[in-house]
Amino acid sequence: MSGGQCAGADRFQYLQALVTEFQDTDRIGGICNLCLDKAMKNHILSSGGLSLIINCLSSRREETVLSAITTLMYLCTASSRAEITTPPVVECMVRFSLSENRRFSNLAKIFLEDYCSEQQVEAARSLNQHTALGIPLPKD
């Protein structure tokens, strides 16, 4: 492996370790704060971090899901918006917006209003099942 490939692998392992910590702890809002740093934001986006964070939307831990939504909002840029607002993610946010849990519903509504087009939201709302392609709704 060349030095560049090794560094890329190390970055991915570091990012994976952050996501694992993010999933395994009740208090890791730190990844949200980490994205506020421009260099870290670029690092997360360039290292395949979005898919790892999107996977956290299926966590059974309320704090993990809330942090994942917030992190996705912080990572949204002109170049990352399309990857963040894919149909499964938008449908997931529609489901969260219908939750009786006010924290989920409020944050999801902000995501839908600020980061998604009206067409994306309508397409997600028009689906009858709101299954989010395997992304389960966390327990209220």
Coordinates of N, CA and C in Angstrom, one line a residue:
M1 N 0.8 -1.2 0.0 CA 0.0 0.0 0.0 C 0.9 1.2 0.0
S2 N 0.5 2.2 -0.8 CA 1.3 3.5 -0.8 C 0.9 4.3 0.4
G3 N 1.7 5.3 0.7 CA 1.5 6.2 1.9 C 0.2 6.8 1.9
G4 N -0.3 7.2 0.7 CA -1.6 7.8 0.5 C -2.8 6.9 0.9
Q5 N -2.6 5.6 0.4 CA -3.6 4.6 0.7 C -3.6 4.3 2.2
C6 N -2.5 4.2 2.8 CA -2.4 3.9 4.3 C -3.0 5.0 5.1
A7 N -2.7 6.3 4.7 CA -3.3 7.4 5.4 C -4.8 7.4 5.2
G8 N -5.3 7.0 4.0 CA -6.8 7.0 3.8 C -7.4 5.9 4.7
A9 N -6.7 4.8 4.8 CA -7.2 3.7 5.6 C -7.2 4.1 7.1
D10 N -6.2 4.8 7.5 CA -6.1 5.3 8.9 C -7.2 6.3 9.2
R11 N -7.5 7.2 8.2 CA -8.6 8.1 8.4 C -9.9 7.4 8.5
F12 N -10.1 6.4 7.7 CA -11.4 5.7 7.7 C -11.6 5.0 9.1
Q13 N -10.5 4.3 9.5 CA -10.5 3.6 10.8 C -10.8 4.6 12.0
Y14 N -10.2 5.8 11.9 CA -10.5 6.8 12.9 C -11.9 7.3 12.9
L15 N -12.4 7.5 11.7 CA -13.8 7.9 11.5 C -14.8 6.8 12.0
Q16 N -14.4 5.5 11.7 CA -15.2 4.4 12.1 C -15.2 4.3 13.6
A17 N -14.1 4.6 14.3 CA -14.0 4.5 15.7 C -14.9 5.6 16.3
L18 N -14.9 6.8 15.7 CA -15.8 7.9 16.2 C -17.2 7.5 16.1
V19 N -17.6 6.9 15.0 CA -19.0 6.5 14.8 C -19.3 5.4 15.8
T20 N -18.4 4.4 16.0 CA -18.7 3.4 17.0 C -18.9 4.0 18.4
E21 N -18.0 4.9 18.8 CA -18.2 5.6 20.1 C -19.5 6.3 20.1
F22 N -19.9 7.0 19.0 CA -21.1 7.7 18.8 C -22.3 6.8 19.1
Q23 N -22.2 5.5 18.6 CA -23.3 4.6 18.7 C -23.3 3.9 20.1
D24 N -22.2 3.8 20.7 CA -22.1 3.0 22.0 C -22.2 3.8 23.2
T25 N -22.4 5.1 23.2 CA -22.4 5.9 24.4 C -23.7 6.7 24.4
D26 N -24.1 7.0 25.6 CA -25.3 7.8 25.7 C -25.0 9.3 25.6
R27 N -23.7 9.7 25.6 CA -23.4 11.1 25.6 C -22.3 11.4 24.5
I28 N -22.5 11.2 23.2 CA -21.5 11.6 22.3 C -22.1 12.6 21.3
G29 N -22.5 13.8 21.8 CA -22.8 14.9 20.9 C -21.6 15.5 20.4
G30 N -20.4 15.0 20.8 CA -19.2 15.6 20.3 C -19.0 15.6 18.8
I31 N -19.5 14.6 18.2 CA -19.3 14.5 16.7 C -20.0 15.7 16.0
C32 N -21.1 16.1 16.6 CA -21.8 17.3 16.1 C -20.9 18.5 16.2
N33 N -20.3 18.7 17.4 CA -19.4 19.8 17.5 C -18.1 19.7 16.6
L34 N -17.7 18.5 16.4 CA -16.6 18.2 15.5 C -16.8 18.7 14.1
C35 N -18.0 18.6 13.6 CA -18.4 19.0 12.3 C -18.4 20.5 12.1
L36 N -18.4 21.3 13.2 CA -18.4 22.7 13.1 C -17.0 23.2 12.6
D37 N -16.0 22.4 12.9 CA -14.6 22.8 12.4 C -14.6 22.5 10.9
K38 N -14.2 23.5 10.1 CA -14.2 23.3 8.6 C -13.3 22.2 8.2
A39 N -12.1 22.0 8.7 CA -11.2 21.0 8.3 C -11.8 19.6 8.7
M40 N -12.4 19.5 9.9 CA -13.0 18.2 10.3 C -14.2 17.9 9.4
K41 N -15.0 18.9 9.1 CA -16.2 18.7 8.2 C -15.7 18.2 6.9
N42 N -14.7 18.8 6.3 CA -14.2 18.3 5.0 C -13.6 16.9 5.1
H43 N -13.0 16.6 6.2 CA -12.4 15.3 6.5 C -13.5 14.2 6.5
I44 N -14.6 14.5 7.3 CA -15.7 13.6 7.4 C -16.3 13.4 6.0
L45 N -16.6 14.4 5.3 CA -17.2 14.3 4.0 C -16.3 13.6 3.0
S46 N -15.0 13.8 3.0 CA -14.2 13.1 2.1 C -13.8 11.7 2.4
S47 N -14.1 11.3 3.7 CA -13.7 10.0 4.1 C -14.8 9.0 4.2
G48 N -15.9 9.3 3.5 CA -17.1 8.3 3.6 C -17.9 8.4 4.9
G49 N -17.8 9.5 5.6 CA -18.4 9.6 6.9 C -19.9 9.7 6.8
L50 N -20.4 10.2 5.7 CA -21.9 10.5 5.6 C -22.7 9.1 5.8
S51 N -22.2 8.1 5.1 CA -22.9 6.9 5.1 C -22.9 6.3 6.5
L52 N -21.8 6.5 7.2 CA -21.7 6.0 8.6 C -22.7 6.7 9.5
I53 N -22.8 8.0 9.3 CA -23.7 8.8 10.2 C -25.2 8.5 9.8
I54 N -25.5 8.4 8.5 CA -26.8 8.0 8.1 C -27.2 6.7 8.7
N55 N -26.3 5.7 8.8 CA -26.6 4.4 9.5 C -27.0 4.6 10.9
C56 N -26.5 5.7 11.6 CA -26.9 5.9 13.0 C -28.3 6.3 13.1
L57 N -29.0 6.7 12.0 CA -30.4 7.0 12.1 C -31.3 5.8 12.5
S58 N -30.7 4.6 12.4 CA -31.4 3.4 12.8 C -31.1 2.9 14.2
S59 N -30.4 3.7 14.9 CA -30.0 3.3 16.3 C -31.3 3.3 17.2
R60 N -31.3 2.5 18.2 CA -32.4 2.5 19.2 C -32.2 3.5 20.3
R61 N -31.0 4.1 20.3 CA -30.7 5.1 21.3 C -31.2 6.5 20.8
E62 N -32.0 7.1 21.5 CA -32.6 8.4 21.2 C -31.5 9.5 20.9
E63 N -30.6 9.6 21.8 CA -29.5 10.6 21.7 C -28.7 10.4 20.5
T64 N -28.4 9.1 20.1 CA -27.6 8.8 18.9 C -28.3 9.3 17.7
V65 N -29.6 9.0 17.6 CA -30.4 9.4 16.5 C -30.5 11.0 16.4
L66 N -30.7 11.6 17.5 CA -30.8 13.1 17.5 C -29.5 13.7 17.1
S67 N -28.4 13.1 17.6 CA -27.1 13.6 17.2 C -26.8 13.4 15.7
A68 N -27.2 12.2 15.2 CA -27.0 11.9 13.8 C -27.8 12.9 12.9
I69 N -29.0 13.3 13.3 CA -29.8 14.2 12.5 C -29.1 15.6 12.5
T70 N -28.7 16.0 13.7 CA -28.0 17.3 13.8 C -26.7 17.3 13.1
T71 N -25.9 16.2 13.1 CA -24.7 16.1 12.4 C -24.9 16.2 10.9
L72 N -25.9 15.5 10.4 CA -26.2 15.6 9.0 C -26.5 17.1 8.6
M73 N -27.2 17.8 9.4 CA -27.5 19.2 9.1 C -26.3 20.0 9.1
Y74 N -25.4 19.8 10.0 CA -24.1 20.5 10.1 C -23.2 20.2 8.9
L75 N -23.3 18.9 8.3 CA -22.5 18.5 7.2 C -23.0 18.9 5.9
C76 N -24.3 19.4 5.9 CA -24.9 19.7 4.6 C -24.2 20.9 3.9
T77 N -23.7 20.7 2.7 CA -23.1 21.7 1.9 C -23.7 21.6 0.5
A78 N -23.4 22.5 -0.4 CA -23.8 22.4 -1.7 C -23.4 21.1 -2.4
S79 N -22.2 20.6 -2.1 CA -21.8 19.3 -2.7 C -22.2 18.1 -1.9
S80 N -22.6 18.2 -0.7 CA -23.0 17.0 0.1 C -24.5 16.8 0.2
R81 N -25.3 17.9 -0.2 CA -26.7 17.9 0.0 C -27.4 16.7 -0.7
A82 N -27.0 16.4 -1.9 CA -27.6 15.3 -2.6 C -27.5 13.9 -1.9
E83 N -26.3 13.7 -1.3 CA -26.0 12.5 -0.6 C -26.8 12.5 0.8
I84 N -27.0 13.6 1.3 CA -27.7 13.7 2.6 C -29.2 13.6 2.5
T85 N -29.7 14.2 1.4 CA -31.2 14.2 1.2 C -31.7 13.1 0.2
T86 N -31.1 11.9 0.4 CA -31.6 10.8 -0.5 C -33.0 10.5 -0.1
P87 N -33.8 9.8 -0.9 CA -35.1 9.4 -0.6 C -35.3 8.6 0.7
P88 N -34.4 7.7 1.0 CA -34.5 7.0 2.3 C -34.4 7.9 3.5
V89 N -33.4 8.8 3.4 CA -33.2 9.8 4.5 C -34.4 10.7 4.7
V90 N -34.9 11.2 3.6 CA -36.0 12.1 3.6 C -37.3 11.4 4.2
E91 N -37.5 10.2 3.7 CA -38.6 9.4 4.3 C -38.5 9.2 5.8
C92 N -37.2 8.9 6.2 CA -37.0 8.7 7.6 C -37.3 10.0 8.4
M93 N -36.9 11.1 7.8 CA -37.2 12.4 8.5 C -38.7 12.7 8.5
V94 N -39.5 12.3 7.5 CA -40.9 12.4 7.5 C -41.5 11.5 8.6
R95 N -41.0 10.3 8.8 CA -41.5 9.5 9.9 C -41.1 10.1 11.2
F96 N -39.9 10.6 11.4 CA -39.5 11.2 12.6 C -40.4 12.4 12.9
S97 N -40.8 13.2 11.9 CA -41.6 14.4 12.1 C -43.0 14.0 12.6
L98 N -43.4 12.8 12.4 CA -44.7 12.3 12.8 C -44.7 11.7 14.2
S99 N -43.5 11.6 14.8 CA -43.3 11.0 16.1 C -44.0 11.9 17.2
E100 N -44.5 11.2 18.2 CA -45.0 11.8 19.4 C -43.9 12.4 20.2
N101 N -42.7 12.0 20.0 CA -41.5 12.5 20.7 C -41.2 13.8 20.1
R102 N -41.4 14.9 20.9 CA -41.2 16.3 20.3 C -39.8 16.6 19.9
R103 N -38.8 15.9 20.5 CA -37.5 16.1 20.1 C -37.2 15.6 18.7
F104 N -37.7 14.4 18.4 CA -37.6 13.8 17.1 C -38.4 14.7 16.1
S105 N -39.7 15.0 16.4 CA -40.5 15.6 15.4 C -40.0 17.0 15.1
N106 N -39.6 17.8 16.1 CA -39.1 19.1 15.9 C -37.8 19.2 15.1
L107 N -36.9 18.3 15.4 CA -35.6 18.3 14.7 C -35.8 17.8 13.2
A108 N -36.7 16.8 13.1 CA -37.0 16.3 11.7 C -37.7 17.4 10.9
K109 N -38.6 18.1 11.5 CA -39.3 19.2 10.7 C -38.3 20.2 10.3
I110 N -37.3 20.6 11.1 CA -36.3 21.6 10.7 C -35.5 21.0 9.6
F111 N -35.1 19.7 9.7 CA -34.3 19.1 8.6 C -35.1 19.2 7.3
L112 N -36.4 18.8 7.3 CA -37.2 18.8 6.1 C -37.4 20.2 5.5
E113 N -37.6 21.2 6.4 CA -37.8 22.5 5.9 C -36.6 23.2 5.4
D114 N -35.5 23.0 6.1 CA -34.2 23.7 5.7 C -33.3 23.0 4.7
Y115 N -33.4 21.7 4.6 CA -32.5 21.0 3.8 C -33.1 20.2 2.6
C116 N -34.4 20.1 2.6 CA -35.0 19.3 1.5 C -35.9 20.2 0.6
S117 N -36.1 19.8 -0.6 CA -37.0 20.5 -1.5 C -38.4 20.1 -1.2
E118 N -39.3 20.9 -1.6 CA -40.8 20.6 -1.4 C -41.1 19.3 -2.1
Q119 N -40.5 19.1 -3.3 CA -40.7 17.9 -4.1 C -40.2 16.6 -3.4
Q120 N -39.0 16.7 -2.7 CA -38.5 15.6 -2.0 C -39.4 15.2 -0.8
V121 N -39.9 16.2 -0.1 CA -40.8 16.0 1.0 C -42.1 15.4 0.6
E122 N -42.7 15.9 -0.5 CA -43.9 15.4 -1.0 C -43.8 14.0 -1.5
A123 N -42.7 13.7 -2.1 CA -42.5 12.3 -2.6 C -42.4 11.4 -1.4
A124 N -41.7 11.8 -0.4 CA -41.6 10.9 0.8 C -43.0 10.8 1.5
R125 N -43.7 11.9 1.6 CA -45.0 11.8 2.3 C -46.1 11.0 1.5
S126 N -45.9 10.9 0.2 CA -46.8 10.2 -0.7 C -46.7 8.7 -0.5
L127 N -45.6 8.2 0.1 CA -45.5 6.8 0.3 C -46.4 6.4 1.4
N128 N -47.0 5.3 1.3 CA -48.0 4.9 2.3 C -47.4 4.2 3.5
Q129 N -46.3 3.5 3.4 CA -45.8 2.7 4.5 C -44.8 3.5 5.4
H130 N -44.2 4.5 4.9 CA -43.1 5.2 5.7 C -42.2 4.2 6.4
T131 N -41.6 3.3 5.6 CA -40.7 2.4 6.2 C -39.2 2.9 6.2
A132 N -38.9 3.9 5.4 CA -37.6 4.4 5.3 C -36.6 3.4 4.9
L133 N -37.0 2.4 4.1 CA -36.2 1.4 3.5 C -35.3 0.7 4.6
G134 N -35.9 0.3 5.6 CA -35.2 -0.4 6.7 C -34.7 0.4 7.8
I135 N -34.9 1.7 7.8 CA -34.5 2.5 8.9 C -35.7 2.6 9.9
P136 N -35.5 1.8 11.0 CA -36.7 1.8 12.0 C -36.8 3.1 12.8
L137 N -38.0 3.4 13.2 CA -38.3 4.5 14.0 C -37.9 4.2 15.4
P138 N -37.1 5.0 16.1 CA -36.7 4.7 17.5 C -37.9 4.8 18.3
K139 N -37.9 4.0 19.4 CA -39.0 4.0 20.4 C -39.1 5.4 21.0
D140 N -40.4 5.8 21.2 CA -40.7 7.1 21.9 C -40.4 7.0 23.3

